[in-house]
């Protein structure tokens, strides 16, 4: 008898902190739009919603819990999806500032970035002649000076502060070395199995988005973590859907959303997060896998449950 395949978890990363309002009218930044697009993405099949906040008027990325508070309860009321709060919402603020939203709202999941690195999107600055908001051009152009700081001390501090909340981490690994950082932290007792690894591919500063690299990341994770991990892929830009498709065929989970790509196909902007979710949902099913419900995702990842959050 054929071995039953694991169901595929779709995460949708709804807005992020890389893209800016000028780049796409579909990018949600108001509280209302973030709530509405998150709910629509869940209805289209996303069982995890990876959420950042933005300033309601200007769309500038924000890690202020006050900018999460207006949309989190609305999402919870309208959907059963797992809420995953970013702890990487700023490339300049301290880890203490970055983890405050996850701690304040005691989410079921949050991101945990597994190494320090260059993290740049400055080439995007040359694509636009005019910008909707004053902050955008400098924010994008100056990202060539960014160091995304996630030292071992930062990771320990985040893990220890968040431990009482029983939050499951989405371990964002942007390169092979980050897997070794994660192994070191696991061996130090910071994280409990099964860990959930997000292979992040195609960020300028991290590993490129191609199949050889994905196989290498996966083989390295197998070697380091054995059966103690679940994994997913996000690829930036046009590689998003092809790499998610490949991951789903390799037994992994997938992440889409306007945080990672503004496109629905080469040269065409997506009109919403839900459109990307619907596309990968269709592909996963057409290729013979099933998409996990939020409760199935909770079971697979060992989450504490949607009734234990603080929003
Ligand atoms: N924007 C992604 C490449 C985080 O939120 O902690 C990485 C990310 C970081 O999702
Ligand atoms: Zn994020």
mmCIF file of C-alpha atoms and ligand atoms in Angstrom, residues 13-18 50-52 84-89 111 113 119 148 170 172 174 234 255 259-260, ligand 2:
data_model
loop_
_atom_site.group_PDB
_atom_site.id
_atom_site.type_symbol
_atom_site.label_atom_id
_atom_site.label_comp_id
_atom_site.label_asym_id
_atom_site.label_seq_id
_atom_site.Cartn_x
_atom_site.Cartn_y
_atom_site.Cartn_z
ATOM 1 C CA UNK A 13 2.942 36.081 5.386
ATOM 2 C CA UNK A 14 0.546 38.937 4.899
ATOM 3 C CA UNK A 15 2.566 42.163 4.807
ATOM 4 C CA UNK A 16 6.121 41.935 6.234
ATOM 5 C CA UNK A 17 8.620 44.759 6.507
ATOM 6 C CA UNK A 18 10.423 44.686 3.165
ATOM 7 C CA UNK A 50 2.595 35.166 9.766
ATOM 8 C CA UNK A 51 1.892 38.732 10.793
ATOM 9 C CA UNK A 52 3.774 42.013 10.978
ATOM 10 C CA UNK A 84 2.308 33.654 14.091
ATOM 11 C CA UNK A 85 3.726 37.027 15.141
ATOM 12 C CA UNK A 86 6.999 38.204 13.646
ATOM 13 C CA UNK A 87 9.983 38.933 15.881
ATOM 14 C CA UNK A 88 11.955 40.160 12.861
ATOM 15 C CA UNK A 89 9.893 43.227 12.074
ATOM 16 C CA UNK A 111 9.384 33.804 14.071
ATOM 17 C CA UNK A 113 15.677 34.399 13.045
ATOM 18 C CA UNK A 119 19.662 41.696 4.634
ATOM 19 C CA UNK A 148 20.108 41.964 10.582
ATOM 20 C CA UNK A 170 9.176 29.406 13.033
ATOM 21 C CA UNK A 172 13.957 31.260 9.899
ATOM 22 C CA UNK A 174 18.537 31.969 5.529
ATOM 23 C CA UNK A 234 9.671 30.537 1.523
ATOM 24 C CA UNK A 255 4.854 29.789 2.775
ATOM 25 C CA UNK A 259 5.678 39.769 2.542
ATOM 26 C CA UNK A 260 7.811 37.497 0.388
HETATM 27 ZN ZN1 LIG B 2 8.168 38.188 8.565
#
